[in-house]
Amino acid sequence: MIALENVSKRYGSTTVVDDVSLTFGGEGVTALIGPNGAGKTTLFSLVGRLLKPDAGRVTIGGLDITRTPSGELAKSLAVLRQDNHITARLTVQDLVEFGRFPHSKGRLTVEDREHIERAIGYLDLGTYRNRFLDELSGGQRQRAFIAMVLAQDTRYVLLDEPLNNLDLRHMTEIMRLIRRMADELGKRIVIVLHDINFAATWSDRIVAMRDGVVVADAPAREIMRPEVLGAVYDTPVDVREIDGRPVALYYS
C-alpha cells in the first residue's frame, strides 16, 4: 500500500500540496484529476520520490521512501514522468532493458531477458524492437516507455500524463493497455490525467485535487456528478449518460 500521512510541499510562501493524507494501491487504477495548478503532479512527484516533502511522510509497503535505498524502492515502485524525453538515440529494445536495471545493475540475466521479452510482447512491440525511438509515432513511443515500466516488474506504477500529445485513437489505446495491466497483471496504477472522461471510463477510483488539497475521493462514477465536478473545476459541468457511461460536458 502507498500511504501519504499529512504531506505538504511549499515553494517559498506558496503551499502547493497542503496536509494531504491518502492511501493508494487497493484499486487497480486510481486517477488523479484537477485543474492546472491543483497539485496533482507535485503529489505524484512526492510519491515517486522526485520531490521531498516539507512535512509528513510517504511510505510504500511500510517503507519510508526518504530512507529506503533507491534500488530497493525501484523493485516496488515504477515511475514514468511526463517529461520522459531521452536525448540518446535508443532502440525500443534498449529502452525496455533499462527497466531491468534495478534488478540487473546492467548485467542482464536469463530472468531479466524473460521480463524484457514479456513486456515487449505485452505491448505488441515486437515489430519495433530494433527501431529507434525517434522513428516511432507518439503512441508507439509511449507504448515503449510503458513496456520499460512493465519490465521493471513492480507492484505499484505511477504514470504522469501518459496521454499528452496523443490523438484520440492512441489515447484510447494507451488507457486500454493500462486497464489490462491492472486487471491481468495485478498492477496498482496511479495515473495523473487531465481528461475527466478518460479518468471516469478507465479508472476504478478518482482523487480530485484543487489548490493543493483533496476535494473529492471516491469510486469514479460517484465523482461524475455536476456538483462534484463543478466544485473541482470551478465551472458549470453537466453530466450525461451516453451508452451507459457518465460523460462530463463543460460550459464557460
PDB file of N, CA and C in Angstrom, residues 72-133:
ATOM      1  N   GLU A  72      16.209  -0.620  -3.760  1.00  0.00           N
ATOM      2  CA  GLU A  72      15.152  -1.399  -3.107  1.00  0.00           C
ATOM      3  C   GLU A  72      13.786  -0.844  -3.452  1.00  0.00           C
ATOM      4  N   LEU A  73      13.653   0.484  -3.429  1.00  0.00           N
ATOM      5  CA  LEU A  73      12.371   1.111  -3.743  1.00  0.00           C
ATOM      6  C   LEU A  73      11.953   0.814  -5.179  1.00  0.00           C
ATOM      7  N   ALA A  74      12.919   0.780  -6.094  1.00  0.00           N
ATOM      8  CA  ALA A  74      12.630   0.562  -7.510  1.00  0.00           C
ATOM      9  C   ALA A  74      12.149  -0.846  -7.805  1.00  0.00           C
ATOM     10  N   LYS A  75      12.226  -1.736  -6.835  1.00  0.00           N
ATOM     11  CA  LYS A  75      11.679  -3.077  -7.020  1.00  0.00           C
ATOM     12  C   LYS A  75      10.201  -3.138  -6.631  1.00  0.00           C
ATOM     13  N   SER A  76       9.701  -2.055  -6.018  1.00  0.00           N
ATOM     14  CA  SER A  76       8.293  -1.987  -5.627  1.00  0.00           C
ATOM     15  C   SER A  76       7.517  -0.941  -6.410  1.00  0.00           C
ATOM     16  N   LEU A  77       8.221   0.111  -6.876  1.00  0.00           N
ATOM     17  CA  LEU A  77       7.554   1.259  -7.480  1.00  0.00           C
ATOM     18  C   LEU A  77       8.237   1.652  -8.779  1.00  0.00           C
ATOM     19  N   ALA A  78       7.466   1.726  -9.856  1.00  0.00           N
ATOM     20  CA  ALA A  78       7.960   2.217 -11.146  1.00  0.00           C
ATOM     21  C   ALA A  78       7.302   3.551 -11.435  1.00  0.00           C
ATOM     22  N   VAL A  79       8.084   4.498 -11.949  1.00  0.00           N
ATOM     23  CA  VAL A  79       7.609   5.857 -12.181  1.00  0.00           C
ATOM     24  C   VAL A  79       7.880   6.252 -13.622  1.00  0.00           C
ATOM     25  N   LEU A  80       6.842   6.718 -14.322  1.00  0.00           N
ATOM     26  CA  LEU A  80       7.001   7.249 -15.665  1.00  0.00           C
ATOM     27  C   LEU A  80       6.563   8.704 -15.646  1.00  0.00           C
ATOM     28  N   ARG A  81       7.539   9.596 -15.805  1.00  0.00           N
ATOM     29  CA  ARG A  81       7.251  11.024 -15.751  1.00  0.00           C
ATOM     30  C   ARG A  81       6.690  11.517 -17.077  1.00  0.00           C
ATOM     31  N   GLN A  82       6.068  12.689 -17.014  1.00  0.00           N
ATOM     32  CA  GLN A  82       5.532  13.297 -18.227  1.00  0.00           C
ATOM     33  C   GLN A  82       6.651  13.708 -19.170  1.00  0.00           C
ATOM     34  N   ASP A  83       7.745  14.249 -18.618  1.00  0.00           N
ATOM     35  CA  ASP A  83       8.858  14.709 -19.451  1.00  0.00           C
ATOM     36  C   ASP A  83       9.876  13.585 -19.629  1.00  0.00           C
ATOM     37  N   ASN A  84       9.428  12.519 -20.292  1.00  0.00           N
ATOM     38  CA  ASN A  84      10.277  11.334 -20.463  1.00  0.00           C
ATOM     39  C   ASN A  84      11.103  11.405 -21.747  1.00  0.00           C
ATOM     40  N   HIS A  85      11.635  12.598 -22.034  1.00  0.00           N
ATOM     41  CA  HIS A  85      12.436  12.760 -23.245  1.00  0.00           C
ATOM     42  C   HIS A  85      13.840  12.206 -23.015  1.00  0.00           C
ATOM     43  N   ILE A  86      14.326  11.442 -23.971  1.00  0.00           N
ATOM     44  CA  ILE A  86      15.671  10.871 -23.900  1.00  0.00           C
ATOM     45  C   ILE A  86      16.465  11.386 -25.095  1.00  0.00           C
ATOM     46  N   THR A  87      17.617  11.967 -24.825  1.00  0.00           N
ATOM     47  CA  THR A  87      18.422  12.546 -25.898  1.00  0.00           C
ATOM     48  C   THR A  87      19.245  11.478 -26.630  1.00  0.00           C
ATOM     49  N   ALA A  88      19.638  10.418 -25.925  1.00  0.00           N
ATOM     50  CA  ALA A  88      20.419   9.357 -26.578  1.00  0.00           C
ATOM     51  C   ALA A  88      19.543   8.654 -27.619  1.00  0.00           C
ATOM     52  N   ARG A  89      20.175   8.192 -28.687  1.00  0.00           N
ATOM     53  CA  ARG A  89      19.424   7.501 -29.749  1.00  0.00           C
ATOM     54  C   ARG A  89      19.327   6.024 -29.371  1.00  0.00           C
ATOM     55  N   LEU A  90      18.183   5.650 -28.849  1.00  0.00           N
ATOM     56  CA  LEU A  90      17.968   4.307 -28.340  1.00  0.00           C
ATOM     57  C   LEU A  90      16.943   3.581 -29.179  1.00  0.00           C
ATOM     58  N   THR A  91      17.086   2.271 -29.236  1.00  0.00           N
ATOM     59  CA  THR A  91      16.043   1.441 -29.823  1.00  0.00           C
ATOM     60  C   THR A  91      15.020   1.091 -28.752  1.00  0.00           C
ATOM     61  N   VAL A  92      13.902   0.557 -29.207  1.00  0.00           N
ATOM     62  CA  VAL A  92      12.883   0.082 -28.263  1.00  0.00           C
ATOM     63  C   VAL A  92      13.481  -0.968 -27.323  1.00  0.00           C
ATOM     64  N   GLN A  93      14.251  -1.885 -27.873  1.00  0.00           N
ATOM     65  CA  GLN A  93      14.899  -2.924 -27.062  1.00  0.00           C
ATOM     66  C   GLN A  93      15.786  -2.299 -25.990  1.00  0.00           C
ATOM     67  N   ASP A  94      16.590  -1.313 -26.351  1.00  0.00           N
ATOM     68  CA  ASP A  94      17.466  -0.638 -25.382  1.00  0.00           C
ATOM     69  C   ASP A  94      16.643  -0.030 -24.247  1.00  0.00           C
ATOM     70  N   LEU A  95      15.578   0.652 -24.623  1.00  0.00           N
ATOM     71  CA  LEU A  95      14.756   1.339 -23.626  1.00  0.00           C
ATOM     72  C   LEU A  95      14.136   0.346 -22.643  1.00  0.00           C
ATOM     73  N   VAL A  96      13.559  -0.718 -23.164  1.00  0.00           N
ATOM     74  CA  VAL A  96      12.884  -1.688 -22.299  1.00  0.00           C
ATOM     75  C   VAL A  96      13.906  -2.362 -21.373  1.00  0.00           C
ATOM     76  N   GLU A  97      15.122  -2.567 -21.846  1.00  0.00           N
ATOM     77  CA  GLU A  97      16.163  -3.154 -20.994  1.00  0.00           C
ATOM     78  C   GLU A  97      16.471  -2.269 -19.786  1.00  0.00           C
ATOM     79  N   PHE A  98      16.329  -0.954 -19.948  1.00  0.00           N
ATOM     80  CA  PHE A  98      16.565  -0.061 -18.811  1.00  0.00           C
ATOM     81  C   PHE A  98      15.647  -0.397 -17.632  1.00  0.00           C
ATOM     82  N   GLY A  99      14.454  -0.913 -17.939  1.00  0.00           N
ATOM     83  CA  GLY A  99      13.521  -1.255 -16.881  1.00  0.00           C
ATOM     84  C   GLY A  99      14.035  -2.321 -15.934  1.00  0.00           C
ATOM     85  N   ARG A 100      15.009  -3.100 -16.375  1.00  0.00           N
ATOM     86  CA  ARG A 100      15.545  -4.173 -15.524  1.00  0.00           C
ATOM     87  C   ARG A 100      16.744  -3.729 -14.696  1.00  0.00           C
ATOM     88  N   PHE A 101      17.170  -2.479 -14.847  1.00  0.00           N
ATOM     89  CA  PHE A 101      18.395  -2.052 -14.170  1.00  0.00           C
ATOM     90  C   PHE A 101      18.337  -2.224 -12.650  1.00  0.00           C
ATOM     91  N   PRO A 102      17.198  -1.937 -11.975  1.00  0.00           N
ATOM     92  CA  PRO A 102      17.178  -2.151 -10.516  1.00  0.00           C
ATOM     93  C   PRO A 102      17.489  -3.591 -10.121  1.00  0.00           C
ATOM     94  N   HIS A 103      17.211  -4.524 -11.010  1.00  0.00           N
ATOM     95  CA  HIS A 103      17.448  -5.940 -10.724  1.00  0.00           C
ATOM     96  C   HIS A 103      18.805  -6.398 -11.256  1.00  0.00           C
ATOM     97  N   SER A 104      19.155  -5.941 -12.467  1.00  0.00           N
ATOM     98  CA  SER A 104      20.342  -6.473 -13.136  1.00  0.00           C
ATOM     99  C   SER A 104      21.607  -5.673 -12.892  1.00  0.00           C
ATOM    100  N   LYS A 105      21.432  -4.376 -12.516  1.00  0.00           N
ATOM    101  CA  LYS A 105      22.574  -3.450 -12.389  1.00  0.00           C
ATOM    102  C   LYS A 105      23.412  -3.434 -13.673  1.00  0.00           C
ATOM    103  N   GLY A 106      22.741  -3.629 -14.809  1.00  0.00           N
ATOM    104  CA  GLY A 106      23.429  -3.558 -16.094  1.00  0.00           C
ATOM    105  C   GLY A 106      23.937  -4.881 -16.621  1.00  0.00           C
ATOM    106  N   ARG A 107      23.802  -5.960 -15.846  1.00  0.00           N
ATOM    107  CA  ARG A 107      24.250  -7.290 -16.300  1.00  0.00           C
ATOM    108  C   ARG A 107      23.016  -8.188 -16.393  1.00  0.00           C
ATOM    109  N   LEU A 108      22.438  -8.231 -17.577  1.00  0.00           N
ATOM    110  CA  LEU A 108      21.173  -8.924 -17.766  1.00  0.00           C
ATOM    111  C   LEU A 108      21.326 -10.429 -17.594  1.00  0.00           C
ATOM    112  N   THR A 109      20.414 -10.993 -16.803  1.00  0.00           N
ATOM    113  CA  THR A 109      20.372 -12.436 -16.602  1.00  0.00           C
ATOM    114  C   THR A 109      19.294 -13.040 -17.500  1.00  0.00           C
ATOM    115  N   VAL A 110      19.176 -14.347 -17.472  1.00  0.00           N
ATOM    116  CA  VAL A 110      18.125 -15.025 -18.219  1.00  0.00           C
ATOM    117  C   VAL A 110      16.758 -14.539 -17.750  1.00  0.00           C
ATOM    118  N   GLU A 111      16.593 -14.386 -16.434  1.00  0.00           N
ATOM    119  CA  GLU A 111      15.315 -13.906 -15.895  1.00  0.00           C
ATOM    120  C   GLU A 111      15.021 -12.495 -16.377  1.00  0.00           C
ATOM    121  N   ASP A 112      16.039 -11.624 -16.387  1.00  0.00           N
ATOM    122  CA  ASP A 112      15.846 -10.261 -16.879  1.00  0.00           C
ATOM    123  C   ASP A 112      15.362 -10.275 -18.323  1.00  0.00           C
ATOM    124  N   ARG A 113      15.994 -11.098 -19.149  1.00  0.00           N
ATOM    125  CA  ARG A 113      15.621 -11.143 -20.562  1.00  0.00           C
ATOM    126  C   ARG A 113      14.201 -11.684 -20.749  1.00  0.00           C
ATOM    127  N   GLU A 114      13.774 -12.573 -19.867  1.00  0.00           N
ATOM    128  CA  GLU A 114      12.397 -13.071 -19.931  1.00  0.00           C
ATOM    129  C   GLU A 114      11.410 -11.943 -19.648  1.00  0.00           C
ATOM    130  N   HIS A 115      11.722 -11.119 -18.639  1.00  0.00           N
ATOM    131  CA  HIS A 115      10.853  -9.980 -18.331  1.00  0.00           C
ATOM    132  C   HIS A 115      10.810  -8.995 -19.501  1.00  0.00           C
ATOM    133  N   ILE A 116      11.944  -8.765 -20.120  1.00  0.00           N
ATOM    134  CA  ILE A 116      12.021  -7.843 -21.255  1.00  0.00           C
ATOM    135  C   ILE A 116      11.172  -8.356 -22.413  1.00  0.00           C
ATOM    136  N   GLU A 117      11.294  -9.647 -22.714  1.00  0.00           N
ATOM    137  CA  GLU A 117      10.529 -10.230 -23.816  1.00  0.00           C
ATOM    138  C   GLU A 117       9.033 -10.184 -23.529  1.00  0.00           C
ATOM    139  N   ARG A 118       8.670 -10.463 -22.271  1.00  0.00           N
ATOM    140  CA  ARG A 118       7.244 -10.419 -21.920  1.00  0.00           C
ATOM    141  C   ARG A 118       6.687  -9.009 -22.083  1.00  0.00           C
ATOM    142  N   ALA A 119       7.459  -8.011 -21.652  1.00  0.00           N
ATOM    143  CA  ALA A 119       6.992  -6.626 -21.745  1.00  0.00           C
ATOM    144  C   ALA A 119       6.847  -6.199 -23.198  1.00  0.00           C
ATOM    145  N   ILE A 120       7.814  -6.542 -24.030  1.00  0.00           N
ATOM    146  CA  ILE A 120       7.744  -6.196 -25.450  1.00  0.00           C
ATOM    147  C   ILE A 120       6.546  -6.879 -26.106  1.00  0.00           C
ATOM    148  N   GLY A 121       6.325  -8.136 -25.759  1.00  0.00           N
ATOM    149  CA  GLY A 121       5.184  -8.851 -26.311  1.00  0.00           C
ATOM    150  C   GLY A 121       3.864  -8.296 -25.814  1.00  0.00           C
ATOM    151  N   TYR A 122       3.785  -7.969 -24.526  1.00  0.00           N
ATOM    152  CA  TYR A 122       2.535  -7.483 -23.940  1.00  0.00           C
ATOM    153  C   TYR A 122       2.108  -6.164 -24.568  1.00  0.00           C
ATOM    154  N   LEU A 123       3.088  -5.315 -24.882  1.00  0.00           N
ATOM    155  CA  LEU A 123       2.794  -4.018 -25.502  1.00  0.00           C
ATOM    156  C   LEU A 123       2.801  -4.093 -27.027  1.00  0.00           C
ATOM    157  N   ASP A 124       2.910  -5.323 -27.561  1.00  0.00           N
ATOM    158  CA  ASP A 124       2.838  -5.553 -29.004  1.00  0.00           C
ATOM    159  C   ASP A 124       3.882  -4.722 -29.753  1.00  0.00           C
ATOM    160  N   LEU A 125       5.131  -4.800 -29.258  1.00  0.00           N
ATOM    161  CA  LEU A 125       6.211  -4.001 -29.828  1.00  0.00           C
ATOM    162  C   LEU A 125       7.264  -4.841 -30.552  1.00  0.00           C
ATOM    163  N   GLY A 126       6.976  -6.116 -30.753  1.00  0.00           N
ATOM    164  CA  GLY A 126       7.967  -6.980 -31.377  1.00  0.00           C
ATOM    165  C   GLY A 126       8.436  -6.478 -32.733  1.00  0.00           C
ATOM    166  N   THR A 127       7.532  -5.931 -33.511  1.00  0.00           N
ATOM    167  CA  THR A 127       7.883  -5.427 -34.843  1.00  0.00           C
ATOM    168  C   THR A 127       8.819  -4.226 -34.759  1.00  0.00           C
ATOM    169  N   TYR A 128       8.771  -3.526 -33.621  1.00  0.00           N
ATOM    170  CA  TYR A 128       9.505  -2.257 -33.500  1.00  0.00           C
ATOM    171  C   TYR A 128      10.740  -2.366 -32.609  1.00  0.00           C
ATOM    172  N   ARG A 129      11.090  -3.546 -32.153  1.00  0.00           N
ATOM    173  CA  ARG A 129      12.132  -3.666 -31.132  1.00  0.00           C
ATOM    174  C   ARG A 129      13.470  -3.059 -31.575  1.00  0.00           C
ATOM    175  N   ASN A 130      13.776  -3.095 -32.853  1.00  0.00           N
ATOM    176  CA  ASN A 130      15.050  -2.558 -33.343  1.00  0.00           C
ATOM    177  C   ASN A 130      14.912  -1.174 -33.960  1.00  0.00           C
ATOM    178  N   ARG A 131      13.726  -0.585 -33.830  1.00  0.00           N
ATOM    179  CA  ARG A 131      13.524   0.771 -34.329  1.00  0.00           C
ATOM    180  C   ARG A 131      13.985   1.774 -33.279  1.00  0.00           C
ATOM    181  N   PHE A 132      14.531   2.886 -33.734  1.00  0.00           N
ATOM    182  CA  PHE A 132      14.913   3.947 -32.817  1.00  0.00           C
ATOM    183  C   PHE A 132      13.671   4.707 -32.356  1.00  0.00           C
ATOM    184  N   LEU A 133      13.724   5.226 -31.124  1.00  0.00           N
ATOM    185  CA  LEU A 133      12.560   5.900 -30.556  1.00  0.00           C
ATOM    186  C   LEU A 133      12.118   7.083 -31.405  1.00  0.00           C
TER     187      LEU A 133
END
